[in-house]
GROMACS .gro file of C-alpha atoms in nm:
model
  455
    1MET     CA    1   0.526   3.501  -0.581
    2GLN     CA    2   0.322   3.185  -0.641
    3ASP     CA    3  -0.053   3.242  -0.665
    4PRO     CA    4  -0.202   3.050  -0.369
    5TYR     CA    5  -0.500   2.946  -0.583
    6SER     CA    6  -0.300   2.849  -0.892
    7GLU     CA    7  -0.410   2.533  -1.069
    8ARG     CA    8  -0.045   2.445  -1.132
    9MET     CA    9   0.186   2.299  -0.871
   10SER     CA   10   0.468   2.534  -0.779
   11ALA     CA   11   0.831   2.437  -0.835
   12SER     CA   12   0.876   2.362  -0.463
   13GLU     CA   13   0.560   2.149  -0.453
   14THR     CA   14   0.671   1.953  -0.759
   15ARG     CA   15   1.015   1.901  -0.604
   16ALA     CA   16   0.861   1.789  -0.275
   17ALA     CA   17   0.616   1.546  -0.437
   18THR     CA   18   0.884   1.402  -0.667
   19GLY     CA   19   1.141   1.370  -0.390
   20LEU     CA   20   0.903   1.202  -0.145
   21SER     CA   21   0.782   0.968  -0.421
   22LEU     CA   22   1.142   0.862  -0.476
   23VAL     CA   23   1.194   0.807  -0.102
   24PHE     CA   24   0.887   0.583  -0.096
   25ALA     CA   25   1.000   0.400  -0.411
   26PHE     CA   26   1.353   0.333  -0.282
   27ARG     CA   27   1.220   0.208   0.049
   28MET     CA   28   0.959  -0.020  -0.108
   29LEU     CA   29   1.214  -0.150  -0.358
   30GLY     CA   30   1.428  -0.253  -0.063
   31MET     CA   31   1.131  -0.429   0.095
   32PHE     CA   32   1.014  -0.608  -0.218
   33MET     CA   33   1.333  -0.702  -0.404
   34VAL     CA   34   1.402  -0.993  -0.172
   35LEU     CA   35   1.059  -1.152  -0.223
   36PRO     CA   36   1.128  -1.340  -0.548
   37VAL     CA   37   1.476  -1.458  -0.439
   38LEU     CA   38   1.473  -1.532  -0.066
   39ALA     CA   39   1.295  -1.868  -0.098
   40THR     CA   40   1.558  -1.996  -0.344
   41TYR     CA   41   1.887  -1.823  -0.257
   42GLY     CA   42   1.808  -1.811   0.116
   43MET     CA   43   1.819  -2.191   0.148
   44ASP     CA   44   2.200  -2.167   0.120
   45LEU     CA   45   2.217  -1.978   0.451
   46GLU     CA   46   2.321  -2.157   0.768
   47GLY     CA   47   2.025  -2.298   0.957
   48ALA     CA   48   1.775  -2.219   0.682
   49THR     CA   49   1.447  -2.409   0.679
   50PRO     CA   50   1.133  -2.328   0.478
   51ALA     CA   51   0.960  -2.207   0.794
   52LEU     CA   52   1.247  -1.970   0.877
   53ILE     CA   53   1.262  -1.850   0.514
   54GLY     CA   54   0.893  -1.763   0.547
   55LEU     CA   55   0.967  -1.574   0.868
   56ALA     CA   56   1.245  -1.382   0.692
   57ILE     CA   57   1.008  -1.292   0.407
   58GLY     CA   58   0.734  -1.163   0.637
   59ALA     CA   59   0.933  -1.039   0.938
   60TYR     CA   60   0.946  -0.677   0.826
   61GLY     CA   61   0.567  -0.665   0.821
   62LEU     CA   62   0.540  -0.738   1.192
   63THR     CA   63   0.744  -0.436   1.304
   64GLN     CA   64   0.584  -0.219   1.038
   65ALA     CA   65   0.240  -0.313   1.170
   66VAL     CA   66   0.334  -0.234   1.530
   67LEU     CA   67   0.514   0.097   1.460
   68GLN     CA   68   0.320   0.242   1.164
   69ILE     CA   69   0.071   0.454   1.361
   70PRO     CA   70   0.306   0.540   1.654
   71PHE     CA   71   0.569   0.678   1.414
   72GLY     CA   72   0.307   0.902   1.256
   73MET     CA   73   0.206   1.036   1.595
   74LEU     CA   74   0.571   1.089   1.692
   75SER     CA   75   0.618   1.299   1.379
   76ASP     CA   76   0.338   1.528   1.501
   77ARG     CA   77   0.517   1.574   1.831
   78PHE     CA   78   0.887   1.583   1.740
   79GLY     CA   79   0.876   1.688   1.375
   80ARG     CA   80   0.860   1.506   1.044
   81LEU     CA   81   1.228   1.519   0.950
   82PRO     CA   82   1.378   1.363   1.268
   83VAL     CA   83   1.133   1.072   1.250
   84ILE     CA   84   1.197   1.017   0.877
   85TYR     CA   85   1.575   1.029   0.921
   86VAL     CA   86   1.562   0.782   1.211
   87GLY     CA   87   1.337   0.552   1.008
   88LEU     CA   88   1.566   0.553   0.705
   89VAL     CA   89   1.874   0.490   0.920
   90LEU     CA   90   1.697   0.196   1.088
   91PHE     CA   91   1.604   0.062   0.747
   92ALA     CA   92   1.963   0.093   0.621
   93ALA     CA   93   2.101  -0.064   0.940
   94GLY     CA   94   1.863  -0.359   0.900
   95ALA     CA   95   1.972  -0.408   0.540
   96ALA     CA   96   2.340  -0.394   0.644
   97LEU     CA   97   2.276  -0.649   0.920
   98ALA     CA   98   2.111  -0.885   0.670
   99ALA     CA   99   2.393  -0.829   0.417
  100THR     CA  100   2.663  -0.930   0.664
  101ALA     CA  101   2.471  -1.229   0.802
  102ASP     CA  102   2.575  -1.581   0.709
  103SER     CA  103   2.279  -1.744   0.882
  104ILE     CA  104   1.906  -1.724   0.837
  105GLY     CA  105   1.877  -1.587   1.192
  106GLY     CA  106   2.085  -1.285   1.098
  107VAL     CA  107   1.870  -1.218   0.791
  108ILE     CA  108   1.554  -1.241   1.002
  109ALA     CA  109   1.699  -0.992   1.252
  110GLY     CA  110   1.790  -0.759   0.965
  111ARG     CA  111   1.442  -0.778   0.818
  112ILE     CA  112   1.284  -0.704   1.157
  113LEU     CA  113   1.510  -0.399   1.194
  114GLN     CA  114   1.423  -0.287   0.840
  115GLY     CA  115   1.056  -0.294   0.930
  116ALA     CA  116   1.122  -0.075   1.233
  117GLY     CA  117   1.175   0.217   0.994
  118ALA     CA  118   0.798   0.266   0.965
  119ILE     CA  119   0.797   0.615   0.813
  120SER     CA  120   0.503   0.598   0.572
  121ALA     CA  121   0.272   0.809   0.789
  122ALA     CA  122   0.547   1.065   0.860
  123VAL     CA  123   0.627   1.099   0.489
  124MET     CA  124   0.260   1.151   0.402
  125ALA     CA  125   0.232   1.412   0.677
  126LEU     CA  126   0.539   1.593   0.541
  127LEU     CA  127   0.379   1.589   0.197
  128SER     CA  128   0.075   1.763   0.347
  129ASP     CA  129   0.303   2.026   0.503
  130LEU     CA  130   0.474   2.098   0.170
  131THR     CA  131   0.174   2.113  -0.066
  132ARG     CA  132  -0.135   2.330  -0.092
  133GLU     CA  133  -0.484   2.191  -0.049
  134GLN     CA  134  -0.578   2.190  -0.416
  135HIS     CA  135  -0.266   1.991  -0.514
  136ARG     CA  136  -0.250   1.741  -0.229
  137THR     CA  137  -0.452   1.468  -0.399
  138LYS     CA  138  -0.230   1.497  -0.707
  139ALA     CA  139   0.085   1.473  -0.494
  140MET     CA  140  -0.049   1.170  -0.304
  141ALA     CA  141  -0.134   1.004  -0.636
  142MET     CA  142   0.232   1.046  -0.739
  143ILE     CA  143   0.338   0.858  -0.427
  144GLY     CA  144   0.079   0.588  -0.494
  145MET     CA  145   0.211   0.539  -0.846
  146SER     CA  146   0.569   0.521  -0.717
  147ILE     CA  147   0.472   0.240  -0.478
  148GLY     CA  148   0.302   0.039  -0.753
  149LEU     CA  149   0.593   0.092  -0.991
  150SER     CA  150   0.848  -0.004  -0.724
  151PHE     CA  151   0.675  -0.339  -0.672
  152ALA     CA  152   0.685  -0.416  -1.044
  153VAL     CA  153   1.051  -0.310  -1.075
  154ALA     CA  154   1.147  -0.509  -0.763
  155MET     CA  155   1.008  -0.833  -0.905
  156VAL     CA  156   1.240  -0.802  -1.205
  157VAL     CA  157   1.545  -0.624  -1.062
  158GLY     CA  158   1.565  -0.839  -0.746
  159PRO     CA  159   1.649  -1.162  -0.931
  160LEU     CA  160   1.889  -0.981  -1.167
  161LEU     CA  161   2.082  -0.813  -0.884
  162THR     CA  162   2.095  -1.135  -0.683
  163ARG     CA  163   2.226  -1.326  -0.983
  164ALA     CA  164   2.501  -1.064  -1.027
  165PHE     CA  165   2.595  -0.989  -0.663
  166GLY     CA  166   2.437  -1.257  -0.450
  167LEU     CA  167   2.188  -1.216  -0.166
  168SER     CA  168   2.440  -1.014   0.037
  169GLY     CA  169   2.490  -0.771  -0.251
  170LEU     CA  170   2.115  -0.726  -0.285
  171PHE     CA  171   2.088  -0.618   0.078
  172TRP     CA  172   2.381  -0.376   0.038
  173VAL     CA  173   2.203  -0.215  -0.258
  174THR     CA  174   1.896  -0.185  -0.036
  175ALA     CA  175   2.099  -0.011   0.236
  176GLY     CA  176   2.241   0.230  -0.020
  177MET     CA  177   1.895   0.321  -0.148
  178ALA     CA  178   1.778   0.403   0.206
  179LEU     CA  179   2.074   0.637   0.255
  180LEU     CA  180   2.007   0.793  -0.085
  181GLY     CA  181   1.652   0.853   0.036
  182ALA     CA  182   1.790   1.041   0.337
  183LEU     CA  183   1.997   1.262   0.103
  184ILE     CA  184   1.684   1.339  -0.101
  185ILE     CA  185   1.499   1.440   0.216
  186ALA     CA  186   1.782   1.680   0.300
  187THR     CA  187   1.736   1.860  -0.034
  188LEU     CA  188   1.360   1.916   0.001
  189PRO     CA  189   1.206   2.256   0.080
  190ARG     CA  190   1.148   2.322   0.448
  191ALA     CA  191   0.791   2.337   0.575
  192GLN     CA  192   0.681   2.649   0.762
  193GLY     CA  193   0.498   2.439   1.020
  194HIS     CA  194   0.306   2.118   1.076
  195LEU     CA  195  -0.034   2.104   0.910
  196ARG     CA  196  -0.291   1.920   1.114
  197HIS     CA  197  -0.467   1.726   0.844
  198ARG     CA  198  -0.713   1.440   0.895
  199GLU     CA  199  -0.690   1.327   0.534
  200SER     CA  200  -0.324   1.226   0.557
  201GLY     CA  201  -0.269   1.145   0.926
  202VAL     CA  202  -0.423   0.949   1.212
  203ALA     CA  203  -0.655   1.144   1.440
  204ARG     CA  204  -0.701   0.991   1.784
  205GLN     CA  205  -1.060   1.119   1.793
  206ALA     CA  206  -1.145   0.916   1.480
  207LEU     CA  207  -0.969   0.594   1.580
  208GLY     CA  208  -1.254   0.441   1.779
  209LEU     CA  209  -1.510   0.509   1.508
  210THR     CA  210  -1.278   0.361   1.244
  211LEU     CA  211  -1.228   0.041   1.443
  212ARG     CA  212  -1.606   0.000   1.479
  213HIS     CA  213  -1.693   0.076   1.115
  214ALA     CA  214  -1.814  -0.252   0.960
  215GLU     CA  215  -1.744  -0.161   0.596
  216LEU     CA  216  -1.394  -0.035   0.675
  217LEU     CA  217  -1.321  -0.352   0.873
  218ARG     CA  218  -1.420  -0.564   0.572
  219LEU     CA  219  -1.166  -0.376   0.362
  220ASP     CA  220  -0.900  -0.399   0.635
  221PHE     CA  221  -0.954  -0.774   0.650
  222GLY     CA  222  -0.927  -0.784   0.271
  223ILE     CA  223  -0.586  -0.615   0.253
  224LEU     CA  224  -0.461  -0.833   0.539
  225VAL     CA  225  -0.558  -1.147   0.347
  226LEU     CA  226  -0.427  -1.011   0.014
  227HIS     CA  227  -0.078  -0.950   0.151
  228ALA     CA  228  -0.080  -1.271   0.352
  229ILE     CA  229  -0.149  -1.458   0.027
  230LEU     CA  230   0.119  -1.257  -0.156
  231MET     CA  231   0.388  -1.340   0.099
  232ALA     CA  232   0.286  -1.706   0.127
  233SER     CA  233   0.285  -1.732  -0.252
  234PHE     CA  234   0.640  -1.595  -0.264
  235VAL     CA  235   0.745  -1.877  -0.038
  236ALA     CA  236   0.594  -2.125  -0.283
  237LEU     CA  237   0.607  -1.982  -0.638
  238PRO     CA  238   0.988  -1.940  -0.669
  239LEU     CA  239   1.030  -2.295  -0.543
  240ALA     CA  240   0.757  -2.418  -0.778
  241LEU     CA  241   0.941  -2.262  -1.074
  242VAL     CA  242   1.252  -2.460  -0.975
  243GLU     CA  243   1.084  -2.786  -0.873
  244GLN     CA  244   0.788  -2.803  -1.113
  245GLY     CA  245   0.903  -2.577  -1.395
  246ALA     CA  246   1.270  -2.682  -1.403
  247LEU     CA  247   1.365  -2.313  -1.436
  248PRO     CA  248   1.699  -2.215  -1.278
  249LYS     CA  249   1.661  -1.955  -1.004
  250ASP     CA  250   1.873  -1.697  -1.188
  251GLU     CA  251   1.624  -1.696  -1.480
  252HIS     CA  252   1.308  -1.625  -1.282
  253TRP     CA  253   1.313  -1.254  -1.366
  254TRP     CA  254   1.148  -1.296  -1.707
  255VAL     CA  255   0.856  -1.487  -1.556
  256TYR     CA  256   0.784  -1.203  -1.313
  257LEU     CA  257   0.828  -0.941  -1.585
  258THR     CA  258   0.580  -1.119  -1.812
  259ALA     CA  259   0.326  -1.178  -1.537
  260LEU     CA  260   0.342  -0.821  -1.405
  261LEU     CA  261   0.323  -0.648  -1.744
  262VAL     CA  262   0.030  -0.856  -1.868
  263GLY     CA  263  -0.135  -0.837  -1.525
  264PHE     CA  264  -0.106  -0.457  -1.513
  265VAL     CA  265  -0.259  -0.413  -1.858
  266GLY     CA  266  -0.525  -0.673  -1.781
  267MET     CA  267  -0.654  -0.497  -1.470
  268ILE     CA  268  -0.716  -0.159  -1.640
  269PRO     CA  269  -1.049  -0.245  -1.811
  270PHE     CA  270  -1.191  -0.373  -1.482
  271ILE     CA  271  -1.091  -0.057  -1.295
  272ILE     CA  272  -1.251   0.159  -1.565
  273TYR     CA  273  -1.567  -0.053  -1.565
  274GLY     CA  274  -1.599  -0.045  -1.185
  275GLU     CA  275  -1.557   0.331  -1.158
  276LYS     CA  276  -1.753   0.435  -1.467
  277LYS     CA  277  -2.045   0.199  -1.409
  278ARG     CA  278  -2.023   0.231  -1.029
  279GLN     CA  279  -1.989  -0.144  -0.988
  280MET     CA  280  -1.683  -0.167  -0.761
  281ARG     CA  281  -1.848  -0.427  -0.537
  282ARG     CA  282  -1.892  -0.658  -0.836
  283VAL     CA  283  -1.534  -0.597  -0.949
  284LEU     CA  284  -1.394  -0.669  -0.602
  285LEU     CA  285  -1.593  -0.991  -0.562
  286GLY     CA  286  -1.485  -1.100  -0.909
  287ALA     CA  287  -1.117  -1.032  -0.836
  288VAL     CA  288  -1.128  -1.224  -0.505
  289SER     CA  289  -1.298  -1.515  -0.686
  290ALA     CA  290  -1.023  -1.504  -0.951
  291LEU     CA  291  -0.756  -1.510  -0.680
  292LEU     CA  292  -0.925  -1.817  -0.526
  293ALA     CA  293  -0.932  -1.983  -0.870
  294CYS     CA  294  -0.559  -1.909  -0.918
  295GLU     CA  295  -0.462  -2.078  -0.590
  296LEU     CA  296  -0.671  -2.385  -0.679
  297TYR     CA  297  -0.511  -2.382  -1.026
  298PHE     CA  298  -0.159  -2.378  -0.878
  299TRP     CA  299  -0.254  -2.668  -0.653
  300LEU     CA  300  -0.412  -2.882  -0.924
  301PHE     CA  301  -0.227  -2.789  -1.243
  302GLY     CA  302   0.099  -2.614  -1.147
  303SER     CA  303   0.325  -2.892  -1.272
  304GLY     CA  304   0.499  -2.732  -1.570
  305LEU     CA  305   0.674  -2.405  -1.655
  306TRP     CA  306   0.414  -2.261  -1.893
  307LEU     CA  307   0.125  -2.374  -1.674
  308LEU     CA  308   0.287  -2.183  -1.388
  309VAL     CA  309   0.345  -1.876  -1.608
  310ILE     CA  310  -0.021  -1.872  -1.715
  311GLY     CA  311  -0.131  -1.904  -1.353
  312MET     CA  312   0.102  -1.623  -1.243
  313VAL     CA  313  -0.032  -1.390  -1.514
  314ALA     CA  314  -0.385  -1.447  -1.384
  315PHE     CA  315  -0.266  -1.418  -1.023
  316PHE     CA  316  -0.098  -1.080  -1.077
  317THR     CA  317  -0.393  -0.948  -1.276
  318ALA     CA  318  -0.622  -1.019  -0.980
  319PHE     CA  319  -0.362  -0.898  -0.728
  320ASN     CA  320  -0.295  -0.569  -0.910
  321LEU     CA  321  -0.669  -0.507  -0.945
  322LEU     CA  322  -0.728  -0.559  -0.573
  323GLU     CA  323  -0.418  -0.364  -0.469
  324ALA     CA  324  -0.540  -0.066  -0.673
  325SER     CA  325  -0.907  -0.094  -0.574
  326LEU     CA  326  -0.888  -0.135  -0.197
  327PRO     CA  327  -0.731   0.207  -0.113
  328SER     CA  328  -0.987   0.374  -0.339
  329LEU     CA  329  -1.267   0.193  -0.155
  330ILE     CA  330  -1.123   0.300   0.182
  331SER     CA  331  -1.131   0.661   0.063
  332LYS     CA  332  -1.492   0.625  -0.051
  333VAL     CA  333  -1.620   0.450   0.263
  334ALA     CA  334  -1.433   0.649   0.532
  335PRO     CA  335  -1.648   0.918   0.699
  336ALA     CA  336  -1.566   1.286   0.649
  337GLY     CA  337  -1.246   1.371   0.833
  338GLY     CA  338  -1.164   1.004   0.883
  339LYS     CA  339  -0.969   0.914   0.571
  340GLY     CA  340  -0.622   0.952   0.726
  341THR     CA  341  -0.715   0.739   1.026
  342ALA     CA  342  -0.882   0.478   0.806
  343MET     CA  343  -0.569   0.459   0.588
  344GLY     CA  344  -0.350   0.424   0.896
  345VAL     CA  345  -0.548   0.121   1.019
  346TYR     CA  346  -0.555  -0.013   0.662
  347SER     CA  347  -0.174   0.011   0.632
  348THR     CA  348  -0.131  -0.160   0.968
  349SER     CA  349  -0.356  -0.444   0.849
  350GLN     CA  350  -0.156  -0.469   0.527
  351PHE     CA  351   0.177  -0.508   0.704
  352LEU     CA  352   0.030  -0.747   0.960
  353GLY     CA  353  -0.093  -0.962   0.673
  354ALA     CA  354   0.255  -0.959   0.517
  355GLY     CA  355   0.410  -1.077   0.843
  356VAL     CA  356   0.155  -1.349   0.909
  357GLY     CA  357   0.154  -1.464   0.546
  358GLY     CA  358   0.529  -1.517   0.529
  359ILE     CA  359   0.539  -1.706   0.859
  360VAL     CA  360   0.238  -1.928   0.787
  361GLY     CA  361   0.342  -1.986   0.425
  362GLY     CA  362   0.687  -2.108   0.533
  363TRP     CA  363   0.539  -2.334   0.800
  364LEU     CA  364   0.288  -2.485   0.555
  365TYR     CA  365   0.560  -2.552   0.298
  366GLN     CA  366   0.785  -2.718   0.555
  367HIS     CA  367   0.506  -2.948   0.674
  368GLY     CA  368   0.308  -3.009   0.356
  369GLY     CA  369   0.502  -2.890   0.053
  370LEU     CA  370   0.379  -2.668  -0.227
  371ALA     CA  371   0.030  -2.816  -0.230
  372MET     CA  372  -0.030  -2.723   0.134
  373VAL     CA  373   0.069  -2.358   0.071
  374PHE     CA  374  -0.169  -2.326  -0.222
  375ILE     CA  375  -0.452  -2.497  -0.031
  376GLY     CA  376  -0.394  -2.264   0.266
  377CYS     CA  377  -0.405  -1.959   0.037
  378ALA     CA  378  -0.725  -2.089  -0.124
  379VAL     CA  379  -0.887  -2.125   0.218
  380LEU     CA  380  -0.792  -1.764   0.300
  381CYS     CA  381  -0.941  -1.647  -0.032
  382ALA     CA  382  -1.264  -1.834   0.038
  383LEU     CA  383  -1.287  -1.673   0.382
  384TRP     CA  384  -1.228  -1.328   0.229
  385LEU     CA  385  -1.494  -1.393  -0.034
  386TRP     CA  386  -1.743  -1.482   0.239
  387VAL     CA  387  -1.659  -1.164   0.437
  388ALA     CA  388  -1.666  -0.942   0.127
  389PHE     CA  389  -1.997  -1.079   0.003
  390GLY     CA  390  -2.181  -0.882   0.271
  391MET     CA  391  -2.034  -0.546   0.167
  392ARG     CA  392  -2.261  -0.275   0.032
  393GLU     CA  393  -2.195  -0.087  -0.291
  394PRO     CA  394  -1.963   0.196  -0.179
  395PRO     CA  395  -2.065   0.561  -0.214
  396TYR     CA  396  -1.894   0.714  -0.517
  397VAL     CA  397  -1.767   1.022  -0.341
  398THR     CA  398  -1.453   1.232  -0.312
  399SER     CA  399  -1.307   1.380   0.005
  400LEU     CA  400  -1.246   1.756   0.028
  401ARG     CA  401  -1.086   1.965   0.299
  402LEU     CA  402  -1.212   2.324   0.289
  403PRO     CA  403  -1.046   2.600   0.493
  404LEU     CA  404  -1.292   2.814   0.688
  405SER     CA  405  -1.290   3.181   0.782
  406ALA     CA  406  -1.358   3.296   1.138
  407ARG     CA  407  -1.703   3.407   1.027
  408ALA     CA  408  -1.785   3.062   0.885
  409LEU     CA  409  -1.657   2.893   1.203
  410ALA     CA  410  -1.893   3.105   1.408
  411ASP     CA  411  -2.192   2.956   1.223
  412SER     CA  412  -2.319   2.676   1.448
  413GLU     CA  413  -2.542   2.547   1.166
  414LEU     CA  414  -2.263   2.525   0.908
  415ALA     CA  415  -2.248   2.144   0.902
  416ALA     CA  416  -2.622   2.122   0.842
  417ARG     CA  417  -2.600   2.389   0.571
  418LEU     CA  418  -2.320   2.195   0.399
  419LEU     CA  419  -2.531   1.879   0.400
  420GLY     CA  420  -2.805   2.078   0.228
  421VAL     CA  421  -2.583   2.146  -0.075
  422PRO     CA  422  -2.668   1.907  -0.361
  423GLY     CA  423  -2.400   1.637  -0.388
  424VAL     CA  424  -2.262   1.674  -0.032
  425THR     CA  425  -2.312   1.344   0.150
  426ASP     CA  426  -2.116   1.399   0.474
  427ALA     CA  427  -1.962   1.696   0.655
  428LEU     CA  428  -1.746   1.751   0.962
  429ILE     CA  429  -1.635   2.086   1.106
  430VAL     CA  430  -1.299   2.077   1.287
  431ALA     CA  431  -1.268   2.406   1.471
  432ASP     CA  432  -0.906   2.368   1.580
  433GLU     CA  433  -0.801   2.324   1.215
  434ALA     CA  434  -1.039   2.596   1.091
  435ALA     CA  435  -1.150   2.351   0.825
  436ALA     CA  436  -1.451   2.157   0.701
  437TYR     CA  437  -1.415   1.800   0.578
  438VAL     CA  438  -1.683   1.703   0.327
  439LYS     CA  439  -1.761   1.402   0.111
  440VAL     CA  440  -1.909   1.491  -0.227
  441ASP     CA  441  -2.051   1.307  -0.525
  442THR     CA  442  -1.885   1.497  -0.809
  443GLN     CA  443  -2.158   1.398  -1.055
  444LEU     CA  444  -2.422   1.564  -0.836
  445LEU     CA  445  -2.226   1.841  -0.661
  446ASP     CA  446  -2.339   2.200  -0.701
  447ARG     CA  447  -1.993   2.350  -0.662
  448ALA     CA  448  -2.117   2.705  -0.705
  449ALA     CA  449  -2.361   2.661  -0.416
  450LEU     CA  450  -2.083   2.513  -0.200
  451ASP     CA  451  -1.848   2.803  -0.278
  452ARG     CA  452  -2.122   3.061  -0.204
  453LEU     CA  453  -2.192   2.900   0.133
  454LEU     CA  454  -1.827   2.904   0.236
  455ALA     CA  455  -1.779   3.258   0.108
   0.00000   0.00000   0.00000
């Protein structure tokens, strides 16, 4: 029998974390693989215009934004597996619809249907059901890495698959990956019950506070703008490589591979500096400023292949840095017991930004060409920089969920006692979960005192 306090993940926990990471990766691959190719290959579709191409790029984000939180709540009521299966089938059906479409309208409809499979919250909740408390952060980190890796792979594999099989073939591959994800879900261990967990799911009680939290709203606005810029840029950059760089569309893969690899390595020192020196505000403001500089660079100097490649390396360095930093900042800023809700609102903002960015980017290109897209993105960056400038340095804390005994729950002063432990900055007692949610500064925490109090 597995020791419930073991420092090692059990075989079933490892299988669950690995399987759900793959489900996430396959789904995000399907979302992202079309980004570098839709602006170029999509123009061959009947009725295609730059504005409609932009809508096709961002359409999935609109339904994701609307259904993200409701799907999570439905999984609490009807079970994780039914909601996940329905979401994956919707995703596969949307991909099949786009694959069989010969018009841009059909592709847009397929992308909207793909987005309706908004299962992120349900998958995270299932992960909580299948892992023990001490391993949950590790399991969630595995999913986070799978999402980042899937984006990088999609930027390279998307153009290669489209060159080999066409846009229709790319969507069929996407449908197949969604169905493969459903098969993986079927092989996972079965949870004994649903864990009510505020770190990985939305709590209605915390929603109002989250929507009124100024620092969280700054970060939500940031991820909205970041993904709006990403989608708008993927309307413009593939076309810029063809028009300004004279690079055939079936050779774009090496540009994305170069930019992503150098950008990933380039962001690491800044992440280490921000966390070690506790200067994440400075790092974030610097990255947003760099993103603004990249958009101005594309506008003013993006008139040759190598100039575009240099700009894209800098762009993806700043993008990767922000994409990695913002979730960490949400975790730091969210109040005790509010992380899951804060992440739910954050994800909704992210997908809303993707939808708006694709639509606006396509419209700007149709009415003003490449220059107008880059100017529009620069304006968004400047607005984000202005909003972010007022942020405070975040608390450098970690969230913990601590199960409580009946005796501890009976202590009406427990929250105050927890706040008296050195290093504990926030505490919330949730009686119906028999748990305490605390935020701790690990450099200051007296863990022995915390354990004695709970014992």
